[in-house]
PDB file of N, CA and C in Angstrom:
ATOM      1  N   MET S   1       9.249   9.014   9.083  1.00 58.00           N
ATOM      2  CA  MET S   1       8.648   7.823   9.764  1.00 58.00           C
ATOM      3  C   MET S   1       7.567   8.486  10.804  1.00 58.00           C
ATOM      4  N   GLY S   2       7.684   9.600  11.358  1.00 72.00           N
ATOM      5  CA  GLY S   2       6.683  10.187  12.157  1.00 72.00           C
ATOM      6  C   GLY S   2       5.344  10.531  11.201  1.00 72.00           C
ATOM      7  N   ALA S   3       5.704  11.028  10.035  1.00 77.00           N
ATOM      8  CA  ALA S   3       4.461  11.329   9.051  1.00 77.00           C
ATOM      9  C   ALA S   3       3.782  10.077   8.738  1.00 77.00           C
ATOM     10  N   GLN S   4       4.354   8.885   8.455  1.00 80.00           N
ATOM     11  CA  GLN S   4       3.837   7.759   8.091  1.00 80.00           C
ATOM     12  C   GLN S   4       2.918   7.150   9.210  1.00 80.00           C
ATOM     13  N   LEU S   5       3.530   7.277  10.452  1.00 75.00           N
ATOM     14  CA  LEU S   5       2.777   6.844  11.656  1.00 75.00           C
ATOM     15  C   LEU S   5       1.474   7.614  11.630  1.00 75.00           C
ATOM     16  N   LYS S   6       1.363   9.050  11.429  1.00 81.00           N
ATOM     17  CA  LYS S   6       0.417   9.885  11.500  1.00 81.00           C
ATOM     18  C   LYS S   6      -0.658   9.534  10.453  1.00 81.00           C
ATOM     19  N   THR S   7      -0.172   9.200   9.315  1.00 82.00           N
ATOM     20  CA  THR S   7      -1.147   8.895   8.186  1.00 82.00           C
ATOM     21  C   THR S   7      -1.700   7.524   8.482  1.00 82.00           C
ATOM     22  N   GLN S   8      -1.114   6.666   8.982  1.00 82.00           N
ATOM     23  CA  GLN S   8      -1.605   5.215   9.403  1.00 82.00           C
ATOM     24  C   GLN S   8      -2.679   5.332  10.427  1.00 82.00           C
ATOM     25  N   SER S   9      -2.314   6.235  11.376  1.00 85.00           N
ATOM     26  CA  SER S   9      -3.244   6.566  12.420  1.00 85.00           C
ATOM     27  C   SER S   9      -4.587   7.197  12.007  1.00 85.00           C
ATOM     28  N   SER S  10      -4.476   7.963  11.125  1.00 86.00           N
ATOM     29  CA  SER S  10      -5.622   8.833  10.483  1.00 86.00           C
ATOM     30  C   SER S  10      -6.508   7.748   9.484  1.00 86.00           C
ATOM     31  N   PHE S  11      -5.691   6.915   9.002  1.00 85.00           N
ATOM     32  CA  PHE S  11      -6.430   5.907   8.000  1.00 85.00           C
ATOM     33  C   PHE S  11      -7.271   5.021   8.952  1.00 85.00           C
ATOM     34  N   GLN S  12      -6.624   4.636  10.224  1.00 86.00           N
ATOM     35  CA  GLN S  12      -7.250   3.657  11.074  1.00 86.00           C
ATOM     36  C   GLN S  12      -8.490   4.281  11.570  1.00 86.00           C
ATOM     37  N   ARG S  13      -8.395   5.611  11.980  1.00 86.00           N
ATOM     38  CA  ARG S  13      -9.584   6.372  12.479  1.00 86.00           C
ATOM     39  C   ARG S  13     -10.780   6.426  11.507  1.00 86.00           C
ATOM     40  N   LYS S  14     -10.294   6.681  10.214  1.00 87.00           N
ATOM     41  CA  LYS S  14     -11.360   6.684   9.208  1.00 87.00           C
ATOM     42  C   LYS S  14     -12.079   5.407   8.991  1.00 87.00           C
ATOM     43  N   LYS S  15     -11.272   4.336   9.082  1.00 86.00           N
ATOM     44  CA  LYS S  15     -11.770   3.004   8.825  1.00 86.00           C
ATOM     45  C   LYS S  15     -12.743   2.674   9.976  1.00 86.00           C
ATOM     46  N   THR S  16     -12.532   3.068  11.146  1.00 86.00           N
ATOM     47  CA  THR S  16     -13.252   2.788  12.285  1.00 86.00           C
ATOM     48  C   THR S  16     -14.665   3.701  12.118  1.00 86.00           C
ATOM     49  N   THR S  17     -14.437   4.762  11.579  1.00 85.00           N
ATOM     50  CA  THR S  17     -15.856   5.670  11.640  1.00 85.00           C
ATOM     51  C   THR S  17     -16.665   5.108  10.400  1.00 85.00           C
ATOM     52  N   GLN S  18     -16.038   4.540   9.278  1.00 84.00           N
ATOM     53  CA  GLN S  18     -16.812   3.971   8.295  1.00 84.00           C
ATOM     54  C   GLN S  18     -17.606   2.590   8.768  1.00 84.00           C
ATOM     55  N   ASN S  19     -16.924   1.800   9.734  1.00 84.00           N
ATOM     56  CA  ASN S  19     -17.448   0.730  10.286  1.00 84.00           C
ATOM     57  C   ASN S  19     -18.637   1.052  11.097  1.00 84.00           C
ATOM     58  N   TRP S  20     -18.327   2.150  11.863  1.00 82.00           N
ATOM     59  CA  TRP S  20     -19.395   2.585  12.953  1.00 82.00           C
ATOM     60  C   TRP S  20     -20.711   3.013  12.138  1.00 82.00           C
ATOM     61  N   VAL S  21     -20.343   3.722  10.987  1.00 82.00           N
ATOM     62  CA  VAL S  21     -21.634   4.400  10.056  1.00 82.00           C
ATOM     63  C   VAL S  21     -22.373   3.122   9.539  1.00 82.00           C
ATOM     64  N   GLY S  22     -21.529   2.257   9.064  1.00 81.00           N
ATOM     65  CA  GLY S  22     -22.022   1.033   8.374  1.00 81.00           C
ATOM     66  C   GLY S  22     -23.049   0.268   9.304  1.00 81.00           C
ATOM     67  N   SER S  23     -22.487   0.012  10.500  1.00 83.00           N
ATOM     68  CA  SER S  23     -23.268  -0.700  11.435  1.00 83.00           C
ATOM     69  C   SER S  23     -24.555   0.085  12.003  1.00 83.00           C
ATOM     70  N   THR S  24     -24.444   1.355  12.087  1.00 80.00           N
ATOM     71  CA  THR S  24     -25.392   2.179  12.389  1.00 80.00           C
ATOM     72  C   THR S  24     -26.522   2.338  11.436  1.00 80.00           C
ATOM     73  N   ILE S  25     -26.250   2.256  10.059  1.00 75.00           N
ATOM     74  CA  ILE S  25     -27.197   2.108   8.970  1.00 75.00           C
ATOM     75  C   ILE S  25     -27.831   0.820   9.150  1.00 75.00           C
ATOM     76  N   GLN S  26     -27.103  -0.272   9.312  1.00 76.00           N
ATOM     77  CA  GLN S  26     -27.643  -1.543   9.347  1.00 76.00           C
ATOM     78  C   GLN S  26     -28.661  -1.690  10.524  1.00 76.00           C
ATOM     79  N   SER S  27     -28.369  -1.012  11.570  1.00 75.00           N
ATOM     80  CA  SER S  27     -29.298  -1.101  12.841  1.00 75.00           C
ATOM     81  C   SER S  27     -30.515  -0.184  12.493  1.00 75.00           C
ATOM     82  N   ASN S  28     -30.301   0.889  11.869  1.00 73.00           N
ATOM     83  CA  ASN S  28     -31.375   1.977  11.706  1.00 73.00           C
ATOM     84  C   ASN S  28     -31.679   2.102  10.103  1.00 73.00           C
ATOM     85  N   PRO S  29     -32.291   1.141   9.398  1.00 68.00           N
ATOM     86  CA  PRO S  29     -32.414   1.285   7.975  1.00 68.00           C
ATOM     87  C   PRO S  29     -33.175   2.587   7.495  1.00 68.00           C
ATOM     88  N   ILE S  30     -34.002   2.930   8.449  1.00 65.00           N
ATOM     89  CA  ILE S  30     -34.881   4.193   8.211  1.00 65.00           C
ATOM     90  C   ILE S  30     -34.064   5.462   7.974  1.00 65.00           C
ATOM     91  N   ASP S  31     -32.946   5.475   8.580  1.00 56.00           N
ATOM     92  CA  ASP S  31     -32.021   6.683   8.631  1.00 56.00           C
ATOM     93  C   ASP S  31     -31.223   6.644   7.162  1.00 56.00           C
ATOM     94  N   ALA S  32     -31.221   5.587   6.553  1.00 46.00           N
ATOM     95  CA  ALA S  32     -30.364   5.503   5.237  1.00 46.00           C
ATOM     96  C   ALA S  32     -31.148   6.258   4.091  1.00 46.00           C
TER      97      ALA S  32
END
């Protein structure tokens, strides 16, 4: 159960990073 929670937390963090990168690229298309 602990390992599952850790994986879920890691997945959530990865998803948040992808969203942040996506919005950053949209705001700064020159960087893409």
